[in-house]
Coordinates of N, CA and C in Angstrom, one line a residue:
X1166 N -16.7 38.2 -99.4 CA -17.4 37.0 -99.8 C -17.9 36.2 -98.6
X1167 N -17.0 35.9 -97.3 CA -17.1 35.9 -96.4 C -18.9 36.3 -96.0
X1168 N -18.5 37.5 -95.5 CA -19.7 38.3 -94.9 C -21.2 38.0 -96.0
X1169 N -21.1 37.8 -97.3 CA -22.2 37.7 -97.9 C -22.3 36.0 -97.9
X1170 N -22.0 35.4 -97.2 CA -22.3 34.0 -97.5 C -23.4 34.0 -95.8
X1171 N -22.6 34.7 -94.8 CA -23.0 34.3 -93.6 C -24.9 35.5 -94.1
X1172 N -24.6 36.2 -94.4 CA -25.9 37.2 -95.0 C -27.2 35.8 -95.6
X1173 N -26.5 35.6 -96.2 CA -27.5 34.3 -97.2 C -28.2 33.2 -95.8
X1174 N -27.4 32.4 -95.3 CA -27.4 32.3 -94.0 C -28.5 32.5 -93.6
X1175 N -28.2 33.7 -92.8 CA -29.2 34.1 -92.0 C -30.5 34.1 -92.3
X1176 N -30.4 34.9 -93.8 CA -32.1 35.1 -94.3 C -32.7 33.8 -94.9
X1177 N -31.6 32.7 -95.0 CA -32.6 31.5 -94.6 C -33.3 31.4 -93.6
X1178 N -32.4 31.5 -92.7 CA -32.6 30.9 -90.8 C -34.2 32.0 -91.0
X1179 N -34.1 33.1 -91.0 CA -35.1 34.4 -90.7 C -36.1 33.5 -91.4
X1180 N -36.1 33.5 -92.8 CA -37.9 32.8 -93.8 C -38.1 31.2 -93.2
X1181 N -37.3 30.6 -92.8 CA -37.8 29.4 -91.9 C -38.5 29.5 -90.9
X1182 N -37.6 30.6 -89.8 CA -38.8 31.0 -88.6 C -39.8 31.3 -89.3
X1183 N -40.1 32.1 -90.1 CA -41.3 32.3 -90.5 C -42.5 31.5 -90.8
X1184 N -41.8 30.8 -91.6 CA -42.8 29.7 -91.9 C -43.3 29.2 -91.1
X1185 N -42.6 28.7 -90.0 CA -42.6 27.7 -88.4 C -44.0 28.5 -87.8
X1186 N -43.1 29.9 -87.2 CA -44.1 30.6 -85.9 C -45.1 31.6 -86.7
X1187 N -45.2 32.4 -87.9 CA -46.1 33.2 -88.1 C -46.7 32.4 -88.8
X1188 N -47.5 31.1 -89.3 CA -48.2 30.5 -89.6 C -49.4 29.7 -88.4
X1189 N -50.4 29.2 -88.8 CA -50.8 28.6 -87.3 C -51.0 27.2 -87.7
X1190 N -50.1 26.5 -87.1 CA -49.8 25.0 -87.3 C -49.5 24.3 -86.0
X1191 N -49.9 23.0 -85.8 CA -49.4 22.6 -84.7 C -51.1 22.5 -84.1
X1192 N -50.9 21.8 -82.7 CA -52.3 21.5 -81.7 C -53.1 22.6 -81.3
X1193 N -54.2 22.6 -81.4 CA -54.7 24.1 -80.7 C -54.5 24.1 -79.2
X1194 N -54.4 24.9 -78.6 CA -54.7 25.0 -77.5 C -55.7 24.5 -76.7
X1195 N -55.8 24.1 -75.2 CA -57.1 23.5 -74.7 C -57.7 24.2 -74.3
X1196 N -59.0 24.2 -74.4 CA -59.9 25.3 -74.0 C -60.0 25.5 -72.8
X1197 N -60.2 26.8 -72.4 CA -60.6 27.0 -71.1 C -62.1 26.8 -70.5
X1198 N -62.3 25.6 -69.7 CA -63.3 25.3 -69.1 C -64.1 26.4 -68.0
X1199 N -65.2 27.0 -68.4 CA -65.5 28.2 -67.8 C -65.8 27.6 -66.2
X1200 N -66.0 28.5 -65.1 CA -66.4 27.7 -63.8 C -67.7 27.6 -63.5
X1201 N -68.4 26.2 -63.0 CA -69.8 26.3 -62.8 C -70.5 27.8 -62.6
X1202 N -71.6 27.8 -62.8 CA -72.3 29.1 -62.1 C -72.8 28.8 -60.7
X1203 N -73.0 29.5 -59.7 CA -73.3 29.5 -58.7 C -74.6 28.7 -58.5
X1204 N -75.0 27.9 -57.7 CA -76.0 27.1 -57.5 C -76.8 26.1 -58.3
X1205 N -75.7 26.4 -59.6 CA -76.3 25.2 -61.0 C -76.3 23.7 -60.5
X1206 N -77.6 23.3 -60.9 CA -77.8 21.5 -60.4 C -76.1 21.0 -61.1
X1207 N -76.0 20.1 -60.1 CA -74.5 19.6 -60.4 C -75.0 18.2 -60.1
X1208 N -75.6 17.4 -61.8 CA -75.8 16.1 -61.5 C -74.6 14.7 -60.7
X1209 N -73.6 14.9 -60.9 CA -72.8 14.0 -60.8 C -72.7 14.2 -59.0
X1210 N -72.6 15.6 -58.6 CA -72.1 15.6 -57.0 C -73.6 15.3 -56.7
X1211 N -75.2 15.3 -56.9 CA -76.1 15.2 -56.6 C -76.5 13.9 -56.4
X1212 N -76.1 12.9 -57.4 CA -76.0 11.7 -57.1 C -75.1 11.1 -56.0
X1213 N -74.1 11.7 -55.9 CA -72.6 11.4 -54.7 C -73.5 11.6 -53.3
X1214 N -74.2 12.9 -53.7 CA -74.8 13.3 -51.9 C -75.9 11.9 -51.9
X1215 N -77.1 11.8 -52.3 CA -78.1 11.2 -52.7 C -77.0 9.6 -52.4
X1216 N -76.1 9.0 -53.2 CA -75.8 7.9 -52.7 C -75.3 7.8 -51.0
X1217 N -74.5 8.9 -50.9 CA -73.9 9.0 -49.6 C -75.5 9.4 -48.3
X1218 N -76.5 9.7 -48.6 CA -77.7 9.6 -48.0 C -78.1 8.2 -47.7
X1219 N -78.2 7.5 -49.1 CA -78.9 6.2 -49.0 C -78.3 5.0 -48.6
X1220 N -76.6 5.6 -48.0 CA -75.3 4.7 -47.4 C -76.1 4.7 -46.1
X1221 N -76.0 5.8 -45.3 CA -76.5 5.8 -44.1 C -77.3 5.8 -43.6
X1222 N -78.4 5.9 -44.5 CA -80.2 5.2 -43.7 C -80.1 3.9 -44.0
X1223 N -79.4 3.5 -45.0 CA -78.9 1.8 -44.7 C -78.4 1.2 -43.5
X1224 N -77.1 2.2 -43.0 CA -76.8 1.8 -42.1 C -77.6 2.2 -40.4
X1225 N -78.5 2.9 -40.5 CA -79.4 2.8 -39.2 C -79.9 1.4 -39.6
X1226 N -80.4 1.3 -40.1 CA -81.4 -0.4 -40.5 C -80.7 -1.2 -39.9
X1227 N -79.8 -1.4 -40.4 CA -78.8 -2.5 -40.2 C -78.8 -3.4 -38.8
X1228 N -79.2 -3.6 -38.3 CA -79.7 -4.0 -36.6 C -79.0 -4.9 -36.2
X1229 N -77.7 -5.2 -35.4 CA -77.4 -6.4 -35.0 C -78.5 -7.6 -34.6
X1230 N -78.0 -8.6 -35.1 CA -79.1 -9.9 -34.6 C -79.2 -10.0 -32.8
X1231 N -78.0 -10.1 -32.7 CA -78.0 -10.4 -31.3 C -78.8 -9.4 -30.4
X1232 N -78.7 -8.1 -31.0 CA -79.4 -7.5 -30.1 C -80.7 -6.9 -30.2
X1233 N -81.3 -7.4 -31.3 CA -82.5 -7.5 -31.5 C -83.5 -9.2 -32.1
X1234 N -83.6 -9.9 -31.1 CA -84.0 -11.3 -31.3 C -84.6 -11.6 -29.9
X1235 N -85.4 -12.8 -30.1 CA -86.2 -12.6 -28.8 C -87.0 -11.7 -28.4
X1236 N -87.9 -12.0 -27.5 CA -89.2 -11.2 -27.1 C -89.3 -9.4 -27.4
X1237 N -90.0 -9.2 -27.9 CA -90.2 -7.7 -28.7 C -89.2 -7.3 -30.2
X1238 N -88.9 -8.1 -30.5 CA -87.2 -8.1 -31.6 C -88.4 -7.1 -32.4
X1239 N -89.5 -7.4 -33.0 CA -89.9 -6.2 -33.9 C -90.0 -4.9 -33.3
X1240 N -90.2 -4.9 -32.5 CA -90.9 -3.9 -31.5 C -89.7 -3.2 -31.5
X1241 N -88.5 -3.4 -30.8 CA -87.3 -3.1 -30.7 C -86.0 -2.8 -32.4
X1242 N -86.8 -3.2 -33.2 CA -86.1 -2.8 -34.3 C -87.1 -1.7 -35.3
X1243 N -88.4 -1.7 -34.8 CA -89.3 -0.3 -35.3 C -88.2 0.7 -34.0
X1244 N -88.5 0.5 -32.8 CA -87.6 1.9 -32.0 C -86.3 2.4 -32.6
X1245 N -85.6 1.5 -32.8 CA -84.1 1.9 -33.3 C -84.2 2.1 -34.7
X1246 N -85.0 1.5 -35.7 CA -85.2 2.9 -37.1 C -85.6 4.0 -36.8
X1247 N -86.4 4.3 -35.8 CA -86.9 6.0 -35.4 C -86.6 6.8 -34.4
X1248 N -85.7 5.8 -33.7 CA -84.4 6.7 -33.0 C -82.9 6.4 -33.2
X1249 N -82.5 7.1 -34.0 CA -80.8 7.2 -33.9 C -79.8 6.8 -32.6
X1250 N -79.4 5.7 -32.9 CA -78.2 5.6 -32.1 C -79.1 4.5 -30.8
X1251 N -80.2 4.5 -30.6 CA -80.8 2.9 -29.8 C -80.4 1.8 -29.8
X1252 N -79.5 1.5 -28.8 CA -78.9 0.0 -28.3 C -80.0 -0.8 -27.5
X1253 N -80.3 -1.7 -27.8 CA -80.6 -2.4 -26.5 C -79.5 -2.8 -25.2
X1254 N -78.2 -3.3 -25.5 CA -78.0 -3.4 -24.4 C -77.6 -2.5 -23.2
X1255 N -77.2 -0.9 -24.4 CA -77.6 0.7 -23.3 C -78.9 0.7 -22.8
X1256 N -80.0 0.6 -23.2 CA -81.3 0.5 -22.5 C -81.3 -0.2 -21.3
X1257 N -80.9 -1.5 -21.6 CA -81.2 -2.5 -20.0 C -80.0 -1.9 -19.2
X1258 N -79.1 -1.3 -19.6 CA -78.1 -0.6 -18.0 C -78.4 0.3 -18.1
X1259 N -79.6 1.8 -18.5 CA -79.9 2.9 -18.0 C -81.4 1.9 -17.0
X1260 N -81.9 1.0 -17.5 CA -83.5 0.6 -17.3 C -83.1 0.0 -15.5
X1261 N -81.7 -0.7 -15.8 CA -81.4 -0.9 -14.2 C -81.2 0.1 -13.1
X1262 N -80.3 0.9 -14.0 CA -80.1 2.2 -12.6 C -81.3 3.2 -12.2
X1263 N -82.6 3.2 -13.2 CA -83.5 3.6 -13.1 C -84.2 2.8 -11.6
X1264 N -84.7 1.6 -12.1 CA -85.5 0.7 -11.4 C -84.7 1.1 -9.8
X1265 N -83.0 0.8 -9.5 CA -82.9 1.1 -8.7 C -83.1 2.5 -8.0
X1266 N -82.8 3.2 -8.5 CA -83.3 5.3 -8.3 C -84.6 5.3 -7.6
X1267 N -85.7 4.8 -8.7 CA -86.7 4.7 -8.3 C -87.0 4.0 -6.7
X1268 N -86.8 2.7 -6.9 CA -87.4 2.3 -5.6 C -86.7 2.7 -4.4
X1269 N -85.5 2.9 -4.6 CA -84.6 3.7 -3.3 C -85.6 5.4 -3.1
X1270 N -85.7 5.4 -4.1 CA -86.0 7.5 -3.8 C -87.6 7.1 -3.6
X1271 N -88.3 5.7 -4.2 CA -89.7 5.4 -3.2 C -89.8 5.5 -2.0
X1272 N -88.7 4.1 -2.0 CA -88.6 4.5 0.0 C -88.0 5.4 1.0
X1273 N -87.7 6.4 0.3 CA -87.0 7.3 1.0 C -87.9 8.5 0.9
X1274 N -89.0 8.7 0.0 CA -90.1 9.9 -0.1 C -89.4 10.5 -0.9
X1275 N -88.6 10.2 -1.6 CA -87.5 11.7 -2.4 C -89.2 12.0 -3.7
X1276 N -89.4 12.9 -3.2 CA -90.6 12.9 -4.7 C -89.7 13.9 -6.0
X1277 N -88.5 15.1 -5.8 CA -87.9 15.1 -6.4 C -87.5 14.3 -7.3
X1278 N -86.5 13.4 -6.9 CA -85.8 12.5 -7.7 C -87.0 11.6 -8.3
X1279 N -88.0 11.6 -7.8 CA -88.8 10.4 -8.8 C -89.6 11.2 -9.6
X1280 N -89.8 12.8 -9.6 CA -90.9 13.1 -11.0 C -89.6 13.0 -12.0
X1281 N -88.4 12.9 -12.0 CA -87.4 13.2 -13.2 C -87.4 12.0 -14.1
X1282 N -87.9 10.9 -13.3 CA -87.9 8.9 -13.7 C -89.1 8.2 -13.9
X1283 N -90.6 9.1 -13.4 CA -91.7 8.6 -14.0 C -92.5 9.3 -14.3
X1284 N -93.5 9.2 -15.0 CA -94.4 9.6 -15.9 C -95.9 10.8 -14.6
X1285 N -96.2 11.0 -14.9 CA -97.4 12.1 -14.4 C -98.3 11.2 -13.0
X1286 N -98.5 9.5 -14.3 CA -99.6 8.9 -13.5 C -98.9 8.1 -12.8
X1287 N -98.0 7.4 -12.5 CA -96.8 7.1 -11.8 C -96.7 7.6 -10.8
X1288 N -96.1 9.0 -10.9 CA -95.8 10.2 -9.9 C -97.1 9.9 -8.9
X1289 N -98.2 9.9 -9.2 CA -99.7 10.5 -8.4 C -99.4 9.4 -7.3
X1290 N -99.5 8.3 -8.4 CA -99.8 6.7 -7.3 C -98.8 6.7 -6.4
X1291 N -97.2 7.0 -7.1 CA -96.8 6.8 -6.0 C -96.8 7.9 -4.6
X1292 N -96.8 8.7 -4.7 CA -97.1 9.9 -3.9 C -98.0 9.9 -3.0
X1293 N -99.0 9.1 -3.2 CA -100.2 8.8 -2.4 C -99.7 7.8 -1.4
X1294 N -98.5 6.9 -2.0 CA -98.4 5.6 -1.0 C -97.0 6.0 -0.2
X1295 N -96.5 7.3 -0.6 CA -95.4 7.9 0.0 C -96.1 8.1 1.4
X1296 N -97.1 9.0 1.5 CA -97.5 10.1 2.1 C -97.9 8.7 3.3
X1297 N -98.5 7.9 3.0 CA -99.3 6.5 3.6 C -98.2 6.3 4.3
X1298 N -96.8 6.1 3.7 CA -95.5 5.6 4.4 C -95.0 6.3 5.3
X1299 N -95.3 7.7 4.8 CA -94.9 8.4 5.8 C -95.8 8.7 7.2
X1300 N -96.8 8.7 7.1 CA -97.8 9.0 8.2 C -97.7 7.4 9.2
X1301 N -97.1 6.0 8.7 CA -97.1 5.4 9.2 C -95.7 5.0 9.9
X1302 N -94.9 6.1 9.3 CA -93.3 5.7 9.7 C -92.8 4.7 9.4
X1303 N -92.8 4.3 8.1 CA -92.3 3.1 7.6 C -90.8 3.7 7.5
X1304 N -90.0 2.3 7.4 CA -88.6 2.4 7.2 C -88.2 2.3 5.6
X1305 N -86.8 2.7 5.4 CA -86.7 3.0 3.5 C -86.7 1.7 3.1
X1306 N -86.2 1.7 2.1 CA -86.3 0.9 1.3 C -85.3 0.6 0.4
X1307 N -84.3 -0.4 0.9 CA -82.9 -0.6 0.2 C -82.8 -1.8 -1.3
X1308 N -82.2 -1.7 -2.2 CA -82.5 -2.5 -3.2 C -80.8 -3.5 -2.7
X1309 N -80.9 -4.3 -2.2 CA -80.0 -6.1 -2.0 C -79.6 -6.4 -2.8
X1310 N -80.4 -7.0 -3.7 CA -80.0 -7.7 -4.9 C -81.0 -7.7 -6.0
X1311 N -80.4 -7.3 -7.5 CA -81.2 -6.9 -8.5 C -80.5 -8.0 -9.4
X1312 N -81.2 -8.9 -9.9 CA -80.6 -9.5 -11.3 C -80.7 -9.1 -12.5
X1313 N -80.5 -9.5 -13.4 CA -80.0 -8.7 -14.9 C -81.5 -8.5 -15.3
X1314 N -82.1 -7.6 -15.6 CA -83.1 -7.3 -16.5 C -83.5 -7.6 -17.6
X1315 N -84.4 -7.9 -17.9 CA -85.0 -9.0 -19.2 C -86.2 -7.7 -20.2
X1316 N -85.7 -8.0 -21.3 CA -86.9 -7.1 -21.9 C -88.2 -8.1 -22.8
X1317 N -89.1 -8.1 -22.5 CA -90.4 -9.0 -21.7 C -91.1 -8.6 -23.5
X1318 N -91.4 -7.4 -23.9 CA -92.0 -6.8 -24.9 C -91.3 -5.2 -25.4
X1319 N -92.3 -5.3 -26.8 CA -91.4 -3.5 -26.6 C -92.4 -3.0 -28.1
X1320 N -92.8 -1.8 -28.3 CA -93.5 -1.4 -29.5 C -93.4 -0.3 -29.8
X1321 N -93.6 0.3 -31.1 CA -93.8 1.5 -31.4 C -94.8 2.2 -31.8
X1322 N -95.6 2.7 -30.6 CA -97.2 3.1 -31.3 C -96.9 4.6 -31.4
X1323 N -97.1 5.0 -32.7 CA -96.5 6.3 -33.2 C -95.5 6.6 -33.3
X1324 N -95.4 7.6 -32.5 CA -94.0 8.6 -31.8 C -93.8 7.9 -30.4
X1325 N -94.6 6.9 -29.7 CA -93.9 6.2 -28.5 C -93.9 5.3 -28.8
X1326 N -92.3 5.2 -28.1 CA -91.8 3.7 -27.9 C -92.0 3.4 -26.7
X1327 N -92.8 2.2 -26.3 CA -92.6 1.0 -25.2 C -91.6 0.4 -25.1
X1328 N -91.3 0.2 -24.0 CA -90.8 -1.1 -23.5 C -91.1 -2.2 -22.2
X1329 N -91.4 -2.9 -22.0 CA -91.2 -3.8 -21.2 C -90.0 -4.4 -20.6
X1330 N -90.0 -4.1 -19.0 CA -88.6 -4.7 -18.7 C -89.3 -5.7 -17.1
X1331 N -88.6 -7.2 -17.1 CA -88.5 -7.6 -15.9 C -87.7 -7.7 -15.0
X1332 N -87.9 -7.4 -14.2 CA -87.0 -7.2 -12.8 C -87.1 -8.2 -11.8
X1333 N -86.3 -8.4 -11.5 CA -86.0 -9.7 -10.0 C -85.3 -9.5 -9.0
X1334 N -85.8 -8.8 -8.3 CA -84.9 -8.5 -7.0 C -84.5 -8.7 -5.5
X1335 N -84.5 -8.6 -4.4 CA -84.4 -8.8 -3.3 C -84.6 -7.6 -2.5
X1336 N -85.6 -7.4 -1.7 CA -85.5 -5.7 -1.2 C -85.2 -5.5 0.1
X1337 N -85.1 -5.0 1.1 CA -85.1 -4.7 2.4 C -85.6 -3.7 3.0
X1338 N -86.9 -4.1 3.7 CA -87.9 -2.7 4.1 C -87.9 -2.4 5.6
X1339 N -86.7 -3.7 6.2 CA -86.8 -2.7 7.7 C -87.7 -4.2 8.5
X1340 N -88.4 -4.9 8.0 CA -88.5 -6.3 8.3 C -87.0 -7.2 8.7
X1341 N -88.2 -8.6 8.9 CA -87.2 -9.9 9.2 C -86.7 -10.4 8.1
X1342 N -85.3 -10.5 7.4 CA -84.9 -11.0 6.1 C -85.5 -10.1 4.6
X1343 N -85.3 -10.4 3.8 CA -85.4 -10.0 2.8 C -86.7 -10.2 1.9
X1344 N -87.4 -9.4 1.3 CA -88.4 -9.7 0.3 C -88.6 -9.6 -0.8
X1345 N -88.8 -10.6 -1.7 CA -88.5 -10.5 -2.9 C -89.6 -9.4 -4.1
X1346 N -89.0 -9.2 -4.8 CA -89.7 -7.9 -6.0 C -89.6 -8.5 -7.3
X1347 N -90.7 -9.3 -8.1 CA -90.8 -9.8 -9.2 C -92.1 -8.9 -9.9
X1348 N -91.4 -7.9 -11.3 CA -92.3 -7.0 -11.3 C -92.1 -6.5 -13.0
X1349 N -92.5 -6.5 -13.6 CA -92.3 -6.0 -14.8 C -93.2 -3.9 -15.4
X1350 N -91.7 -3.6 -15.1 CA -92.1 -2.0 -15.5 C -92.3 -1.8 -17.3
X1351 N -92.8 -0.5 -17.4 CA -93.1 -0.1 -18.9 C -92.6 0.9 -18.5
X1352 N -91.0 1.3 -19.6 CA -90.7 2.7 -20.1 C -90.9 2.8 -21.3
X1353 N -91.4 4.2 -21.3 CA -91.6 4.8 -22.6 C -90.9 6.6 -22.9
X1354 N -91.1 6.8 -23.8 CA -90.6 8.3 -24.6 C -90.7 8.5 -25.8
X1355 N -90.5 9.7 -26.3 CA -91.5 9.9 -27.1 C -90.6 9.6 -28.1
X1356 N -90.1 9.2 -29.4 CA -89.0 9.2 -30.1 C -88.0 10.2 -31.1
X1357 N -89.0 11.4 -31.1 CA -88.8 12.8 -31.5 C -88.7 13.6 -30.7
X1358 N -88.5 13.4 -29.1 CA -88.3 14.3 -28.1 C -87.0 15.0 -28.3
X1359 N -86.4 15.9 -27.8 CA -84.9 16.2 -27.3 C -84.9 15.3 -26.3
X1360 N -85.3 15.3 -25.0 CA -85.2 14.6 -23.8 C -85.0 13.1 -24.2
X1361 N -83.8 12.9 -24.0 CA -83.5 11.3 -24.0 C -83.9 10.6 -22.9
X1362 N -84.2 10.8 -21.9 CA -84.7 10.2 -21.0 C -86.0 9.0 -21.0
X1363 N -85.9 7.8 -20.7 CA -86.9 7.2 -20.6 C -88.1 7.3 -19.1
X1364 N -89.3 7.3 -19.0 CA -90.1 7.9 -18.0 C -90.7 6.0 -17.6
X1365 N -90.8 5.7 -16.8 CA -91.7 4.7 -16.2 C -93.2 5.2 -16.0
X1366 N -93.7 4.3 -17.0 CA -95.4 4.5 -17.2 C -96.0 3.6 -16.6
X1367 N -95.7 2.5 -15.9 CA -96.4 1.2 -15.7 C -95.8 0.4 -14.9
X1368 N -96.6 -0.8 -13.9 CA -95.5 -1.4 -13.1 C -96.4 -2.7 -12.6
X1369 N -96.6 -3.6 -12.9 CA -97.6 -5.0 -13.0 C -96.7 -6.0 -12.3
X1370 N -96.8 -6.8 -11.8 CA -96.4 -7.7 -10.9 C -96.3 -8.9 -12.1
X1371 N -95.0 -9.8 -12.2 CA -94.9 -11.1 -13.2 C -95.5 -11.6 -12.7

């Protein structure tokens, strides 16, 4: 009696599973999301790149005030949209060590060191007044005292950037005392060059 009660039992328990698992009840499964295809427009990351583009040409624009205000401020904020990474206040401490290079390696004949810092027509003139120096035995030419450099003007005609810088200095040519040098140079380059280098095109007396 025993054994046929636990029988009964069971083949409940068995037709319940049944009902339960060999039926299909309950949530479906989630679908398997197939993976992009290779190279398919992917609007949402296309917008991500495209915003993350239009973050960063924002931020070239962006121009400190302070360092673009005063004499040439347009001039100087057309250069630094069309060259990456243009400080003004890196310009006036390469434009100084230039000015000095220069007129030291003038008075000294170095014509090496001066085709690397000016321009073709530059080079000629000075070269001519080298050769003059030399044939006359002038003494070099030491730079004393240079005051802070001023940027005077500055533009972007095309692919070249100008600049105008003033200079105020004190020189020593081998004379009695010192003579002074009030002179406003023009560097320029091209803005698409590799060569970062600025060239001295020009040199006018204030």
């Amino acid at each position: 009696m025993e054994i046929l009660f636990f029988a009964v039992v069971a083949a409940l328990v068995l037709g319940r599973l049944y009902q339960v698992l060999g039926q299909n009840r309950g949530a479906e499964p989630p679908a398997m999301r197939p993976p992009p295809a290779f190279g398919r427009p992917d609007p949402v990351g296309d917008k991500l790149e495209n915003d993350k583009a239009a973050e960063e040409s924002a931020k070239v624009l962006q121009f400190p005030a302070k360092e673009y205000d005063g004499p040439g401020a347009e001039g100087l904020k057309a250069i630094a949209a069309a060259q990456r990474g243009f400080s003004t206040p890196e310009f006036l401490e390469g434009a100084k060590a230039a000015y000095e290079m220069i007129v030291t390696a003038y008075g000294a004949g170095d014509e090496a060191t001066l085709k690397d810092l000016v321009d073709s027509d530059v080079f000629e003139a000075y070269k001519v007044a080298m050769d003059e120096r030399r044939a006359a035995n002038a003494p070099k030419i030491d730079v004393v005292r240079l005051n802070e450099p001023k940027i005077v003007d500055a533009e972007l005609d095309g692919k070249i950037a100008r600049i105008d810088v003033a200079f105020s200095s004190d020189l020593a040519d081998g004379g009695d005392g010192l003579r002074a040098a009030d002179e406003i140079w023009t560097f320029e380059r091209q803005v698409d060059s590799r060569d970062p280098n600025w060239l001295l095109s020009a040199v006018r007396t204030a």
